[in-house]
Amino acid sequence: MSGFTVAMVLLVLFVVFVLRAVKVVPQQNAWVVERFGKYHETLTPGANFILPFADRVAYQHSLKEIPLDVPSQICITRDNTQLQVDGILYFQVTDPMRASYGSSNYIVAITQLAQTTLRSVVGKLELDKTFEERDFINHSVVSAIDQSAGNWGVKVLRYEIKDLTPPKEILHAMQAQITAEREKRALIAASEGRRQEQINIATGEREASIARSEGEKQAVINKAQGDAAAVLAIAEATAGAIRQVAAAISSPGGMDAVNLKVAEQYVNAFGNLAKVGNSVIIPANFADVGSLIGAALTIVKSQSAAR
């Protein structure tokens, strides 16, 4: 064998040695290395060196959060009703060594444990409560799985129920109940509306009646005040007129004016008697008209003196 051939063989062996010795681990991954079949170390992301032919990468784990679809299953509620439950589980590998040697298949183990725990939790609740207590169910499943999953190097982050499906008969009954409840609320709302309408109408009529009575009361008051003011004005005007007449009589020449006025009215009165009837009244002392006028003046003077 020539020296060139030997060099080529050594070069090939060196390349193979380097390729087997250098391991580049991707980010968010962890590789478990065994040496002669026994756990040796866990390779972190980046370039790592192992001993060729003695060491081997036995397991490769992703450290990312992994969603696991838990198959749907039939659960029996506390009131003996079948309920099909479908959920999804989120977990993360925290200890690559335990994930490699703690369980032969931690994914199957988590799935089975999630299903059994879910059946146990749902069996403690009635059908109506299962729809209201989703958070309780999710928390219970996570707590139960997390206690066991720690030995498998896995951290269960959360569990979410995707769907709760009761039997068709139960679903129809629930829909009928919801429809009846909605109709009940509609009837109550309508009756409340009518009640409020009647209250509003009665309140409006009462306020209108009060307003009308207040208006009528104020109108009566205003009329009475107006009548009183009119009577007072007439009395004041009459009193003023009387005072003016008295003052005029008391003034110089006032008595002469009274005499003249009385004589005129006396003569006019006899003249009007002839117009309103066929009979004519002639006083016994018609020839002495002056005496009649004088008698009238005497009466006026006596009344003035009395005042």
CSV table of C-alpha atoms in Angstrom, one decimal:
chain,number,residue,atom,x,y,z
A,1,MET,CA,0.0,0.0,0.0
A,2,SER,CA,1.4,3.3,-1.0
A,3,GLY,CA,1.8,6.3,1.2
A,4,PHE,CA,-0.9,8.2,-0.7
A,5,THR,CA,-3.4,5.5,0.0
A,6,VAL,CA,-2.6,5.4,3.7
A,7,ALA,CA,-3.0,9.2,3.8
A,8,MET,CA,-6.4,9.0,2.2
A,9,VAL,CA,-7.5,6.3,4.6
A,10,LEU,CA,-6.4,8.4,7.6
A,11,LEU,CA,-8.1,11.4,6.2
A,12,VAL,CA,-11.3,9.6,5.7
A,13,LEU,CA,-11.1,8.2,9.3
A,14,PHE,CA,-10.4,11.7,10.6
A,15,VAL,CA,-13.4,13.1,8.8
A,16,VAL,CA,-15.6,10.3,10.1
A,17,PHE,CA,-14.2,10.8,13.6
A,18,VAL,CA,-14.9,14.6,13.5
A,19,LEU,CA,-18.4,14.1,12.1
A,20,ARG,CA,-19.2,11.6,14.8
A,21,ALA,CA,-17.6,13.6,17.5
A,22,VAL,CA,-19.2,17.0,16.8
A,23,LYS,CA,-22.9,17.3,17.5
A,24,VAL,CA,-24.8,20.6,16.8
A,25,VAL,CA,-27.9,20.8,18.8
A,26,PRO,CA,-30.7,23.2,17.6
A,27,GLN,CA,-32.1,25.9,19.8
A,28,GLN,CA,-34.9,24.7,22.2
A,29,ASN,CA,-33.7,21.1,21.9
A,30,ALA,CA,-31.9,18.7,24.2
A,31,TRP,CA,-30.1,15.5,23.3
A,32,VAL,CA,-29.5,12.7,25.7
A,33,VAL,CA,-26.1,10.9,25.2
A,34,GLU,CA,-25.4,7.4,26.4
A,35,ARG,CA,-21.9,6.0,26.8
A,36,PHE,CA,-21.8,2.2,26.4
A,37,GLY,CA,-25.6,2.0,26.9
A,38,LYS,CA,-25.6,4.2,30.1
A,39,TYR,CA,-26.8,7.7,30.5
A,40,HIS,CA,-23.8,10.0,30.2
A,41,GLU,CA,-24.9,13.6,29.6
A,42,THR,CA,-27.5,16.0,28.1
A,43,LEU,CA,-26.3,18.1,25.2
A,44,THR,CA,-27.5,21.7,25.2
A,45,PRO,CA,-28.1,23.9,22.1
A,46,GLY,CA,-25.0,24.6,20.1
A,47,ALA,CA,-21.8,22.7,19.2
A,48,ASN,CA,-21.0,19.7,21.5
A,49,PHE,CA,-18.3,17.0,21.4
A,50,ILE,CA,-18.8,13.4,22.2
A,51,LEU,CA,-16.6,10.3,22.1
A,52,PRO,CA,-17.1,8.6,18.8
A,53,PHE,CA,-18.0,4.9,18.9
A,54,ALA,CA,-18.4,5.0,22.6
A,55,ASP,CA,-21.1,7.7,22.9
A,56,ARG,CA,-24.3,7.9,21.0
A,57,VAL,CA,-27.3,10.2,21.0
A,58,ALA,CA,-30.1,8.0,22.4
A,59,TYR,CA,-32.9,10.6,22.7
A,60,GLN,CA,-33.8,13.9,21.2
A,61,HIS,CA,-36.3,16.1,23.0
A,62,SER,CA,-37.9,19.4,22.0
A,63,LEU,CA,-38.1,21.9,24.9
A,64,LYS,CA,-40.9,23.9,23.3
A,65,GLU,CA,-44.5,23.9,24.5
A,66,ILE,CA,-46.3,21.0,22.8
A,67,PRO,CA,-50.1,20.8,22.2
A,68,LEU,CA,-51.5,17.3,22.6
A,69,ASP,CA,-54.9,16.5,21.3
A,70,VAL,CA,-56.6,14.3,23.9
A,71,PRO,CA,-59.0,11.9,22.1
A,72,SER,CA,-62.7,12.5,22.8
A,73,GLN,CA,-64.4,10.1,25.2
A,74,ILE,CA,-67.8,9.5,26.8
A,75,CYS,CA,-68.0,10.5,30.5
A,76,ILE,CA,-70.8,9.8,32.9
A,77,THR,CA,-72.0,12.7,35.0
A,78,ARG,CA,-73.3,12.6,38.5
A,79,ASP,CA,-76.9,12.5,37.3
A,80,ASN,CA,-76.1,9.5,35.1
A,81,THR,CA,-76.0,11.4,31.8
A,82,GLN,CA,-73.6,10.6,29.0
A,83,LEU,CA,-71.4,13.5,27.9
A,84,GLN,CA,-68.8,13.4,25.1
A,85,VAL,CA,-65.8,15.5,26.1
A,86,ASP,CA,-63.0,16.6,23.8
A,87,GLY,CA,-60.0,18.5,25.0
A,88,ILE,CA,-56.4,19.6,24.3
A,89,LEU,CA,-53.4,19.4,26.7
A,90,TYR,CA,-50.3,21.7,26.6
A,91,PHE,CA,-47.1,20.4,28.2
A,92,GLN,CA,-43.4,21.0,28.1
A,93,VAL,CA,-40.3,18.8,28.6
A,94,THR,CA,-38.4,20.2,31.6
A,95,ASP,CA,-36.0,17.3,32.4
A,96,PRO,CA,-34.7,15.5,29.3
A,97,MET,CA,-33.2,12.7,31.3
A,98,ARG,CA,-36.4,11.8,33.1
A,99,ALA,CA,-38.3,12.2,29.9
A,100,SER,CA,-36.0,9.6,28.4
A,101,TYR,CA,-36.0,7.0,31.2
A,102,GLY,CA,-39.0,7.9,33.4
A,103,SER,CA,-41.5,6.4,31.1
A,104,SER,CA,-41.4,4.3,28.0
A,105,ASN,CA,-43.7,6.8,26.3
A,106,TYR,CA,-44.6,9.9,28.3
A,107,ILE,CA,-47.0,11.2,25.6
A,108,VAL,CA,-49.2,8.1,25.9
A,109,ALA,CA,-48.9,8.2,29.6
A,110,ILE,CA,-50.1,11.8,29.8
A,111,THR,CA,-52.9,11.1,27.4
A,112,GLN,CA,-54.2,8.2,29.4
A,113,LEU,CA,-53.9,10.0,32.7
A,114,ALA,CA,-55.7,13.0,31.2
A,115,GLN,CA,-58.6,10.8,30.1
A,116,THR,CA,-59.0,9.0,33.4
A,117,THR,CA,-58.7,12.2,35.4
A,118,LEU,CA,-61.3,13.8,33.2
A,119,ARG,CA,-63.8,11.0,33.7
A,120,SER,CA,-63.3,11.2,37.4
A,121,VAL,CA,-63.8,15.0,37.6
A,122,VAL,CA,-66.9,14.9,35.3
A,123,GLY,CA,-68.4,12.1,37.3
A,124,LYS,CA,-68.5,14.4,40.4
A,125,LEU,CA,-70.6,17.1,38.6
A,126,GLU,CA,-74.1,17.2,37.3
A,127,LEU,CA,-74.8,17.8,33.7
A,128,ASP,CA,-75.7,21.5,34.1
A,129,LYS,CA,-72.6,22.1,36.2
A,130,THR,CA,-70.3,20.7,33.6
A,131,PHE,CA,-71.1,23.6,31.3
A,132,GLU,CA,-70.6,26.2,34.1
A,133,GLU,CA,-67.5,24.6,35.7
A,134,ARG,CA,-65.1,24.4,32.7
A,135,ASP,CA,-62.4,26.2,34.6
A,136,PHE,CA,-62.7,23.9,37.6
A,137,ILE,CA,-62.5,20.8,35.3
A,138,ASN,CA,-59.4,22.2,33.5
A,139,HIS,CA,-57.7,23.1,36.8
A,140,SER,CA,-58.5,19.7,38.3
A,141,VAL,CA,-57.1,17.8,35.2
A,142,VAL,CA,-53.9,19.9,35.2
A,143,SER,CA,-53.3,19.4,39.0
A,144,ALA,CA,-53.8,15.6,38.8
A,145,ILE,CA,-51.6,15.1,35.8
A,146,ASP,CA,-48.9,17.5,37.0
A,147,GLN,CA,-48.3,15.4,40.2
A,148,SER,CA,-47.4,12.3,38.2
A,149,ALA,CA,-45.9,14.0,35.2
A,150,GLY,CA,-43.0,15.3,37.3
A,151,ASN,CA,-41.5,11.8,37.4
A,152,TRP,CA,-41.5,11.8,33.7
A,153,GLY,CA,-39.6,15.1,33.3
A,154,VAL,CA,-42.7,16.8,31.9
A,155,LYS,CA,-44.5,19.9,33.1
A,156,VAL,CA,-48.2,20.1,32.2
A,157,LEU,CA,-49.1,23.7,31.6
A,158,ARG,CA,-52.8,23.7,31.0
A,159,TYR,CA,-55.8,21.7,29.8
A,160,GLU,CA,-58.6,23.2,27.7
A,161,ILE,CA,-62.0,21.6,27.0
A,162,LYS,CA,-62.7,22.0,23.3
A,163,ASP,CA,-66.2,20.6,23.2
A,164,LEU,CA,-68.9,19.2,25.5
A,165,THR,CA,-71.5,17.3,23.6
A,166,PRO,CA,-74.5,15.8,25.4
A,167,PRO,CA,-76.8,13.2,23.7
A,168,LYS,CA,-79.3,14.5,21.1
A,169,GLU,CA,-82.3,13.9,23.4
A,170,ILE,CA,-80.7,15.9,26.2
A,171,LEU,CA,-79.6,18.6,23.7
A,172,HIS,CA,-83.2,19.0,22.4
A,173,ALA,CA,-84.5,19.2,26.0
A,174,MET,CA,-82.0,21.9,26.8
A,175,GLN,CA,-82.9,23.8,23.7
A,176,ALA,CA,-86.6,23.6,24.6
A,177,GLN,CA,-85.8,24.7,28.2
A,178,ILE,CA,-83.8,27.7,26.8
A,179,THR,CA,-86.7,28.6,24.5
A,180,ALA,CA,-89.2,28.4,27.3
A,181,GLU,CA,-87.0,30.6,29.5
A,182,ARG,CA,-86.6,33.2,26.8
A,183,GLU,CA,-90.4,33.2,26.2
A,184,LYS,CA,-90.9,33.6,29.9
A,185,ARG,CA,-88.5,36.6,30.0
A,186,ALA,CA,-90.2,38.1,27.0
A,187,LEU,CA,-93.7,37.8,28.7
A,188,ILE,CA,-92.3,39.3,31.9
A,189,ALA,CA,-90.7,42.1,30.0
A,190,ALA,CA,-94.0,42.8,28.1
A,191,SER,CA,-96.0,42.8,31.3
A,192,GLU,CA,-93.6,45.1,32.9
A,193,GLY,CA,-93.9,47.4,29.9
A,194,ARG,CA,-97.7,47.4,30.2
A,195,ARG,CA,-97.5,48.0,33.9
A,196,GLN,CA,-95.1,50.9,33.5
A,197,GLU,CA,-97.4,52.3,30.7
A,198,GLN,CA,-100.4,52.2,33.0
A,199,ILE,CA,-98.4,53.9,35.7
A,200,ASN,CA,-97.3,56.6,33.3
A,201,ILE,CA,-100.8,57.2,32.1
A,202,ALA,CA,-102.2,57.4,35.6
A,203,THR,CA,-99.4,59.7,36.7
A,204,GLY,CA,-100.0,61.9,33.7
A,205,GLU,CA,-103.8,62.0,34.3
A,206,ARG,CA,-103.2,62.9,38.0
A,207,GLU,CA,-100.8,65.6,37.2
A,208,ALA,CA,-103.2,67.0,34.5
A,209,SER,CA,-106.1,66.9,37.0
A,210,ILE,CA,-104.0,68.7,39.5
A,211,ALA,CA,-102.9,71.3,36.9
A,212,ARG,CA,-106.6,71.8,35.8
A,213,SER,CA,-107.7,72.3,39.4
A,214,GLU,CA,-104.9,74.7,40.1
A,215,GLY,CA,-105.9,76.6,37.0
A,216,GLU,CA,-109.5,76.7,37.9
A,217,LYS,CA,-108.6,77.7,41.4
A,218,GLN,CA,-106.4,80.5,40.1
A,219,ALA,CA,-109.1,81.6,37.7
A,220,VAL,CA,-111.7,81.9,40.5
A,221,ILE,CA,-109.2,83.8,42.6
A,222,ASN,CA,-108.4,86.1,39.7
A,223,LYS,CA,-112.2,86.6,39.0
A,224,ALA,CA,-112.9,87.4,42.7
A,225,GLN,CA,-110.0,89.8,42.8
A,226,GLY,CA,-111.2,91.4,39.6
A,227,ASP,CA,-114.8,91.7,40.9
A,228,ALA,CA,-113.5,93.2,44.2
A,229,ALA,CA,-111.3,95.6,42.4
A,230,ALA,CA,-114.3,96.6,40.1
A,231,VAL,CA,-116.6,97.2,43.1
A,232,LEU,CA,-113.9,99.1,44.9
A,233,ALA,CA,-113.3,101.2,41.8
A,234,ILE,CA,-117.0,101.9,41.4
A,235,ALA,CA,-117.3,102.8,45.1
A,236,GLU,CA,-114.3,105.1,44.9
A,237,ALA,CA,-115.7,106.7,41.7
A,238,THR,CA,-119.1,107.2,43.3
A,239,ALA,CA,-117.6,108.6,46.4
A,240,GLY,CA,-115.5,110.9,44.3
A,241,ALA,CA,-118.5,112.0,42.3
A,242,ILE,CA,-120.5,112.7,45.5
A,243,ARG,CA,-117.6,114.7,46.9
A,244,GLN,CA,-117.4,116.7,43.7
A,245,VAL,CA,-121.2,117.4,43.7
A,246,ALA,CA,-121.0,118.4,47.4
A,247,ALA,CA,-118.1,120.6,46.7
A,248,ALA,CA,-119.9,122.2,43.7
A,249,ILE,CA,-123.0,122.8,45.8
A,250,SER,CA,-121.0,124.4,48.5
A,251,SER,CA,-119.2,126.7,46.1
A,252,PRO,CA,-120.6,130.1,45.2
A,253,GLY,CA,-123.5,129.8,42.8
A,254,GLY,CA,-123.8,126.1,43.4
A,255,MET,CA,-127.3,126.3,44.9
A,256,ASP,CA,-128.5,128.4,41.9
A,257,ALA,CA,-127.3,125.6,39.6
A,258,VAL,CA,-129.1,123.0,41.7
A,259,ASN,CA,-132.3,125.0,41.5
A,260,LEU,CA,-132.0,125.4,37.8
A,261,LYS,CA,-131.3,121.6,37.3
A,262,VAL,CA,-134.2,120.6,39.5
A,263,ALA,CA,-136.6,122.9,37.6
A,264,GLU,CA,-135.3,121.4,34.3
A,265,GLN,CA,-135.8,117.8,35.4
A,266,TYR,CA,-139.3,118.7,36.8
A,267,VAL,CA,-140.4,120.1,33.5
A,268,ASN,CA,-138.8,117.2,31.5
A,269,ALA,CA,-140.5,114.7,33.7
A,270,PHE,CA,-144.0,116.1,33.0
A,271,GLY,CA,-143.1,116.3,29.3
A,272,ASN,CA,-142.1,112.6,29.2
A,273,LEU,CA,-145.3,111.5,30.9
A,274,ALA,CA,-147.2,112.5,27.8
A,275,LYS,CA,-144.9,110.4,25.6
A,276,VAL,CA,-145.2,107.1,27.4
A,277,GLY,CA,-149.0,107.0,27.8
A,278,ASN,CA,-152.3,108.4,26.9
A,279,SER,CA,-153.0,109.7,30.3
A,280,VAL,CA,-151.6,113.0,31.4
A,281,ILE,CA,-151.1,113.7,35.1
A,282,ILE,CA,-151.8,117.3,36.1
A,283,PRO,CA,-151.0,118.3,39.6
A,284,ALA,CA,-153.7,120.0,41.6
A,285,ASN,CA,-151.6,123.2,41.8
A,286,PHE,CA,-150.6,123.2,38.2
A,287,ALA,CA,-151.2,126.9,38.0
A,288,ASP,CA,-148.6,127.4,40.6
A,289,VAL,CA,-145.6,125.7,39.1
A,290,GLY,CA,-143.2,127.9,41.0
A,291,SER,CA,-144.6,126.6,44.3
A,292,LEU,CA,-143.8,123.1,43.2
A,293,ILE,CA,-140.2,124.0,42.2
A,294,GLY,CA,-139.9,125.8,45.5
A,295,ALA,CA,-141.1,122.7,47.4
A,296,ALA,CA,-138.5,120.6,45.6
A,297,LEU,CA,-135.8,123.1,46.4
A,298,THR,CA,-136.8,122.9,50.0
A,299,ILE,CA,-136.4,119.2,50.1
A,300,VAL,CA,-132.9,119.5,48.5
A,301,LYS,CA,-131.9,122.0,51.0
A,302,SER,CA,-133.2,119.9,53.9
A,303,GLN,CA,-131.3,116.9,52.7
A,304,SER,CA,-128.0,118.9,52.2
A,305,ALA,CA,-128.4,120.3,55.7
A,306,ALA,CA,-128.9,116.8,57.1
A,307,ARG,CA,-125.7,115.6,55.4
